Amino acid sequence: MSLSELGKDSRAVVEKLTGDERFMSRITSIGLTPGCSIRVIRNDKNRPMLIYSRDTLIALNRKECMGIEVTEVAG
Amino acid sequence: MSSATIALLGQPNSGKSTLFNALTGLRQHVGNWPGKTVEKKEGSFIYKGMECAIADLPGSYSLTANSDEELITRDYIASGKADVVCILADSSQLERSLFMTADYAGIDVPSFLVLNMADVAADQGKTIDVKSIEKKIGIPVLLFSATEGKKYEPYYETMERAVKEKSRINVKALEAEYEKIEGYSELKEIIPEGIISGFTTMWLSVKALEGDKQVLSMLKARLSLEDYKKVQNICNNSQGAIATGSSKFRWIDEILDGSVTSQKESIALGKLDQIYLSRIWGKPAVILTVLLGLIASFIPALPFMGIGQGIAALKTPVAAALSSAGSPDILVQLICTVLIQSFSYIVQMLGFVFGVTLVFGLLEEVGVMARISYVFDNTMGKLGLQGKSVMPFLVSFGCTMGGAAGARVIDNWGQKVLTIALAWAVPCGAAWAVIPMLSAVFFGPGAVLVIVAILLTMILHMWVTAKIFGRKLVQKNDRYGMIMELPPYHKPKLGALLRYVLGRTGDTFKRVTSVVILVCGVFWLLSYTFVPGSQPILYRIGTAIEPVTKIFGLGWQLFIAFIASAVGKEGAIGVISALYTGGNLSAAFNAAMSGAGAASNLNEILLTNVSKAEALAFIFAMTFNMPCVVALAATFQETYSVKWTTRIALYYTFTALLLAAVAYRIGLLIF
């Protein structure tokens, strides 16, 4: 499923990242790589998504989230 | 150690600016990287009697050529100008923030690692075993808190050790990870060591895999066609940045394994974030924060304002003294109208620039600015801007110059210039003082409608201007959505920030003085009566083109008042009042610019001379004209660009007249 489908407080593992080279390098340099676990902090309409990963609170624009596929895990 | 040059490298929010400001104090200057529109911060400090130069490299999350900032950073390091690179990481988020170190590994310039924000990590209950990290990574490592007062000795010692040992990152384990990536070993065979100075084959191979455009084009220029084709083939079939990024993080995990112990992760949002990040209260909270920041900016600015007004008050006694000493009138005018007036403006402005830079710099350092970005990302994205741009817009309701100074927190030059260009469309405090007064004289209770119309026009203006200027200023590849970290809140280092702001204010003074004196000088030339009995140039131009300006609904008096409003909006009413009462033009200009009041019977004067439609036209022309000479100077100061400052100024003059024409036609239909 896509990251943006996850509700608040759900946990997931990043499965796959798709996008252009620029997106790939930006998303990996902020710490999101396949296999890393994340937790959704906020998923509000008209705001970037807020996730927590590698000790960091990260804001992600919704369009950018399209390329992030995740598998939900029980929290 | 003889003198050394150090470069600071670190991701956003790693405390790089704080460290830079603390090391250099007032010994720093800000400029632009040659041929690029990226801010260049350089400074120096004395250590053991030696002068060390230090360059603050633009912050980015990695060293991939995604932006001008990253390219500059890379080129600077590869050029060998720096003897040693100081890499910063955030101790409270080591796993993520060591990415820059992993990305740096393989560059052939000595380096050392500073794990900054040790205090935040300690608060989180993390313990970090520096020695074990140092052993694995192979360069000097220091656990450090840039915000903590005077404890800089360990920093200097670590730096000195790195310079002496020429320490380079131990890449063995990292390379072992890269070897697992398909195509990496083949690339390494093709790319000979030393092909591009400053970079090892390992580093170049990894960047090629990541599809780094600059590295690929450099390889293309240096490899045979056949070899380059092979490189392309390998890279097209690779997993690119995902694979290399995973390798980097595996290496980081290996380094941190057993070196960092932390208590159970707790990620409850703090009280402040509950408000800022709330769907409902986020926006009001941000707007309130900025407005409070604006008010707070006035506190340090007030003494300056007082001094500035004091300088303006010198005009009369100085003029009297000069006249009685037998100076020619032209000299008296030059000294009083141009010089004293300019310095009065500049000093008043500097206070405000100082206040705004300090208060908003503080918000940036504490971490609030990142929240502002988050909350307004969507809204500002529609204009091609970052969420942070909302701050200069709000500040511009008070003062456009403050808005321009506040735009400094926007890290992309194009977006910064566009933000300032749009902030000009926001009517400032001086305009808000004039608009209701004029509207009330002509339209009575209808003044409310005028104000609403002005606000709507402002939004439309910003939208159109964003379209027009945005095409050039914000490239398509900068219009990506936000991917950014919201850093934990931390204490600012006030002393370092204060020194930086003082330095910046000094810079501003040097830069804007010439602009303000020049513009005030030009206006004076236009309005001064050189030949007794004849009329000044401005009058002649105004009356000559009156048939044209009448189309916009502006008679020559109103047109001249419109021109005057480009110097300062508060002067416009005084000029009108003087011109309609048959006053001498140059005296009127002069008096109005130093804030002299209007005639007591202003209402009658206006109502007998100006029709309602003309009044409406003038209100729009004045409101959307260039904010003032000081805002113009501040724009030049922040954009470093004569070209763009001129463009924006001409554009606003033109659109103000266009809006006046529209308002006049609509006014004719109504009245």
PDB file of N, CA, C and O in Angstrom, chain B residues 239-275:
ATOM      1  N   GLN B 239      20.116  -0.193  -9.292  1.00  0.00           N
ATOM      2  CA  GLN B 239      19.071   0.264  -8.375  1.00  0.00           C
ATOM      3  C   GLN B 239      19.299   1.702  -7.932  1.00  0.00           C
ATOM      4  O   GLN B 239      18.495   2.264  -7.211  1.00  0.00           O
ATOM      5  N   GLY B 240      20.451   2.237  -8.335  1.00  0.00           N
ATOM      6  CA  GLY B 240      20.755   3.631  -8.059  1.00  0.00           C
ATOM      7  C   GLY B 240      20.822   3.980  -6.588  1.00  0.00           C
ATOM      8  O   GLY B 240      21.329   3.225  -5.764  1.00  0.00           O
ATOM      9  N   ALA B 241      20.283   5.152  -6.281  1.00  0.00           N
ATOM     10  CA  ALA B 241      20.434   5.741  -4.951  1.00  0.00           C
ATOM     11  C   ALA B 241      19.846   4.856  -3.853  1.00  0.00           C
ATOM     12  O   ALA B 241      20.278   4.924  -2.703  1.00  0.00           O
ATOM     13  N   ILE B 242      18.862   4.043  -4.194  1.00  0.00           N
ATOM     14  CA  ILE B 242      18.254   3.188  -3.176  1.00  0.00           C
ATOM     15  C   ILE B 242      19.280   2.186  -2.670  1.00  0.00           C
ATOM     16  O   ILE B 242      19.461   1.995  -1.471  1.00  0.00           O
ATOM     17  N   ALA B 243      19.991   1.571  -3.629  1.00  0.00           N
ATOM     18  CA  ALA B 243      20.990   0.570  -3.244  1.00  0.00           C
ATOM     19  C   ALA B 243      22.146   1.207  -2.489  1.00  0.00           C
ATOM     20  O   ALA B 243      22.557   0.719  -1.432  1.00  0.00           O
ATOM     21  N   THR B 244      22.664   2.315  -3.033  1.00  0.00           N
ATOM     22  CA  THR B 244      23.814   2.936  -2.364  1.00  0.00           C
ATOM     23  C   THR B 244      23.405   3.505  -1.015  1.00  0.00           C
ATOM     24  O   THR B 244      24.154   3.440  -0.046  1.00  0.00           O
ATOM     25  N   GLY B 245      22.202   4.067  -0.960  1.00  0.00           N
ATOM     26  CA  GLY B 245      21.712   4.614   0.302  1.00  0.00           C
ATOM     27  C   GLY B 245      21.598   3.524   1.356  1.00  0.00           C
ATOM     28  O   GLY B 245      21.986   3.712   2.517  1.00  0.00           O
ATOM     29  N   SER B 246      21.086   2.361   0.953  1.00  0.00           N
ATOM     30  CA  SER B 246      20.970   1.256   1.899  1.00  0.00           C
ATOM     31  C   SER B 246      22.344   0.836   2.390  1.00  0.00           C
ATOM     32  O   SER B 246      22.526   0.542   3.574  1.00  0.00           O
ATOM     33  N   SER B 247      23.323   0.807   1.468  1.00  0.00           N
ATOM     34  CA  SER B 247      24.686   0.460   1.874  1.00  0.00           C
ATOM     35  C   SER B 247      25.213   1.444   2.894  1.00  0.00           C
ATOM     36  O   SER B 247      25.827   1.063   3.893  1.00  0.00           O
ATOM     37  N   LYS B 248      24.977   2.710   2.659  1.00  0.00           N
ATOM     38  CA  LYS B 248      25.462   3.739   3.583  1.00  0.00           C
ATOM     39  C   LYS B 248      24.852   3.548   4.961  1.00  0.00           C
ATOM     40  O   LYS B 248      25.543   3.637   5.982  1.00  0.00           O
ATOM     41  N   PHE B 249      23.554   3.298   4.992  1.00  0.00           N
ATOM     42  CA  PHE B 249      22.912   3.130   6.304  1.00  0.00           C
ATOM     43  C   PHE B 249      23.365   1.848   7.007  1.00  0.00           C
ATOM     44  O   PHE B 249      23.469   1.816   8.226  1.00  0.00           O
ATOM     45  N   ARG B 250      23.662   0.815   6.217  1.00  0.00           N
ATOM     46  CA  ARG B 250      24.179  -0.401   6.861  1.00  0.00           C
ATOM     47  C   ARG B 250      25.531  -0.113   7.515  1.00  0.00           C
ATOM     48  O   ARG B 250      25.811  -0.572   8.617  1.00  0.00           O
ATOM     49  N   TRP B 251      26.338   0.671   6.815  1.00  0.00           N
ATOM     50  CA  TRP B 251      27.647   1.037   7.366  1.00  0.00           C
ATOM     51  C   TRP B 251      27.483   1.874   8.640  1.00  0.00           C
ATOM     52  O   TRP B 251      28.161   1.659   9.631  1.00  0.00           O
ATOM     53  N   ILE B 252      26.539   2.794   8.603  1.00  0.00           N
ATOM     54  CA  ILE B 252      26.280   3.642   9.777  1.00  0.00           C
ATOM     55  C   ILE B 252      25.823   2.776  10.957  1.00  0.00           C
ATOM     56  O   ILE B 252      26.313   2.931  12.081  1.00  0.00           O
ATOM     57  N   ASP B 253      24.916   1.852  10.671  1.00  0.00           N
ATOM     58  CA  ASP B 253      24.427   0.972  11.739  1.00  0.00           C
ATOM     59  C   ASP B 253      25.571   0.193  12.368  1.00  0.00           C
ATOM     60  O   ASP B 253      25.630   0.008  13.583  1.00  0.00           O
ATOM     61  N   GLU B 254      26.480  -0.257  11.516  1.00  0.00           N
ATOM     62  CA  GLU B 254      27.637  -1.005  11.984  1.00  0.00           C
ATOM     63  C   GLU B 254      28.485  -0.146  12.930  1.00  0.00           C
ATOM     64  O   GLU B 254      28.965  -0.605  13.954  1.00  0.00           O
ATOM     65  N   ILE B 255      28.685   1.110  12.542  1.00  0.00           N
ATOM     66  CA  ILE B 255      29.497   2.015  13.362  1.00  0.00           C
ATOM     67  C   ILE B 255      28.822   2.285  14.706  1.00  0.00           C
ATOM     68  O   ILE B 255      29.459   2.309  15.752  1.00  0.00           O
ATOM     69  N   LEU B 256      27.511   2.468  14.655  1.00  0.00           N
ATOM     70  CA  LEU B 256      26.797   2.831  15.880  1.00  0.00           C
ATOM     71  C   LEU B 256      26.523   1.627  16.768  1.00  0.00           C
ATOM     72  O   LEU B 256      26.233   1.774  17.954  1.00  0.00           O
ATOM     73  N   ASP B 257      26.621   0.442  16.173  1.00  0.00           N
ATOM     74  CA  ASP B 257      26.307  -0.761  16.924  1.00  0.00           C
ATOM     75  C   ASP B 257      27.213  -0.876  18.147  1.00  0.00           C
ATOM     76  O   ASP B 257      28.427  -0.950  18.029  1.00  0.00           O
ATOM     77  N   GLY B 258      26.618  -0.851  19.309  1.00  0.00           N
ATOM     78  CA  GLY B 258      27.406  -0.955  20.529  1.00  0.00           C
ATOM     79  C   GLY B 258      28.007   0.365  21.000  1.00  0.00           C
ATOM     80  O   GLY B 258      28.569   0.448  22.070  1.00  0.00           O
ATOM     81  N   SER B 259      27.904   1.416  20.178  1.00  0.00           N
ATOM     82  CA  SER B 259      28.458   2.710  20.601  1.00  0.00           C
ATOM     83  C   SER B 259      27.382   3.634  21.159  1.00  0.00           C
ATOM     84  O   SER B 259      27.694   4.586  21.858  1.00  0.00           O
ATOM     85  N   VAL B 260      26.153   3.391  20.796  1.00  0.00           N
ATOM     86  CA  VAL B 260      25.075   4.262  21.273  1.00  0.00           C
ATOM     87  C   VAL B 260      24.050   3.430  22.022  1.00  0.00           C
ATOM     88  O   VAL B 260      23.551   2.434  21.501  1.00  0.00           O
ATOM     89  N   THR B 261      23.799   3.814  23.239  1.00  0.00           N
ATOM     90  CA  THR B 261      22.719   3.145  23.959  1.00  0.00           C
ATOM     91  C   THR B 261      21.663   4.193  24.250  1.00  0.00           C
ATOM     92  O   THR B 261      21.979   5.324  24.609  1.00  0.00           O
ATOM     93  N   SER B 262      20.429   3.822  24.043  1.00  0.00           N
ATOM     94  CA  SER B 262      19.383   4.794  24.339  1.00  0.00           C
ATOM     95  C   SER B 262      18.275   4.111  25.097  1.00  0.00           C
ATOM     96  O   SER B 262      18.099   2.900  25.010  1.00  0.00           O
ATOM     97  N   GLN B 263      17.562   4.926  25.848  1.00  0.00           N
ATOM     98  CA  GLN B 263      16.405   4.362  26.527  1.00  0.00           C
ATOM     99  C   GLN B 263      15.322   4.159  25.482  1.00  0.00           C
ATOM    100  O   GLN B 263      15.458   4.554  24.335  1.00  0.00           O
ATOM    101  N   LYS B 264      14.251   3.597  25.927  1.00  0.00           N
ATOM    102  CA  LYS B 264      13.170   3.283  25.009  1.00  0.00           C
ATOM    103  C   LYS B 264      12.738   4.523  24.226  1.00  0.00           C
ATOM    104  O   LYS B 264      12.675   5.615  24.769  1.00  0.00           O
ATOM    105  N   GLU B 265      12.488   4.332  22.912  1.00  0.00           N
ATOM    106  CA  GLU B 265      12.098   5.497  22.117  1.00  0.00           C
ATOM    107  C   GLU B 265      10.738   6.015  22.583  1.00  0.00           C
ATOM    108  O   GLU B 265       9.807   5.268  22.853  1.00  0.00           O
ATOM    109  N   SER B 266      10.699   7.304  22.730  1.00  0.00           N
ATOM    110  CA  SER B 266       9.421   7.903  23.089  1.00  0.00           C
ATOM    111  C   SER B 266       9.186   9.028  22.113  1.00  0.00           C
ATOM    112  O   SER B 266      10.036   9.889  21.938  1.00  0.00           O
ATOM    113  N   ILE B 267       8.069   9.010  21.412  1.00  0.00           N
ATOM    114  CA  ILE B 267       7.862  10.064  20.430  1.00  0.00           C
ATOM    115  C   ILE B 267       6.524  10.729  20.641  1.00  0.00           C
ATOM    116  O   ILE B 267       5.753  10.927  19.726  1.00  0.00           O
ATOM    117  N   ALA B 268       6.264  11.021  21.899  1.00  0.00           N
ATOM    118  CA  ALA B 268       5.056  11.802  22.138  1.00  0.00           C
ATOM    119  C   ALA B 268       5.386  13.224  21.710  1.00  0.00           C
ATOM    120  O   ALA B 268       6.453  13.735  22.009  1.00  0.00           O
ATOM    121  N   LEU B 269       4.490  13.849  20.961  1.00  0.00           N
ATOM    122  CA  LEU B 269       4.727  15.230  20.574  1.00  0.00           C
ATOM    123  C   LEU B 269       4.599  16.114  21.804  1.00  0.00           C
ATOM    124  O   LEU B 269       3.741  15.907  22.644  1.00  0.00           O
ATOM    125  N   GLY B 270       5.488  17.097  21.882  1.00  0.00           N
ATOM    126  CA  GLY B 270       5.424  18.011  23.011  1.00  0.00           C
ATOM    127  C   GLY B 270       4.175  18.881  22.931  1.00  0.00           C
ATOM    128  O   GLY B 270       3.473  18.891  21.930  1.00  0.00           O
ATOM    129  N   LYS B 271       3.931  19.605  23.995  1.00  0.00           N
ATOM    130  CA  LYS B 271       2.741  20.463  24.045  1.00  0.00           C
ATOM    131  C   LYS B 271       2.728  21.463  22.889  1.00  0.00           C
ATOM    132  O   LYS B 271       1.709  21.697  22.259  1.00  0.00           O
ATOM    133  N   LEU B 272       3.901  22.041  22.639  1.00  0.00           N
ATOM    134  CA  LEU B 272       4.002  23.056  21.599  1.00  0.00           C
ATOM    135  C   LEU B 272       3.637  22.465  20.234  1.00  0.00           C
ATOM    136  O   LEU B 272       2.893  23.056  19.457  1.00  0.00           O
ATOM    137  N   ASP B 273       4.154  21.260  19.981  1.00  0.00           N
ATOM    138  CA  ASP B 273       3.874  20.641  18.691  1.00  0.00           C
ATOM    139  C   ASP B 273       2.427  20.188  18.572  1.00  0.00           C
ATOM    140  O   ASP B 273       1.877  20.136  17.479  1.00  0.00           O
ATOM    141  N   GLN B 274       1.819  19.853  19.720  1.00  0.00           N
ATOM    142  CA  GLN B 274       0.393  19.493  19.677  1.00  0.00           C
ATOM    143  C   GLN B 274      -0.382  20.649  19.049  1.00  0.00           C
ATOM    144  O   GLN B 274      -1.342  20.452  18.313  1.00  0.00           O
ATOM    145  N   ILE B 275       0.061  21.882  19.350  1.00  0.00           N
ATOM    146  CA  ILE B 275      -0.639  23.054  18.823  1.00  0.00           C
ATOM    147  C   ILE B 275      -0.205  23.337  17.385  1.00  0.00           C
ATOM    148  O   ILE B 275      -1.021  23.414  16.473  1.00  0.00           O
TER     149      ILE B 275
END
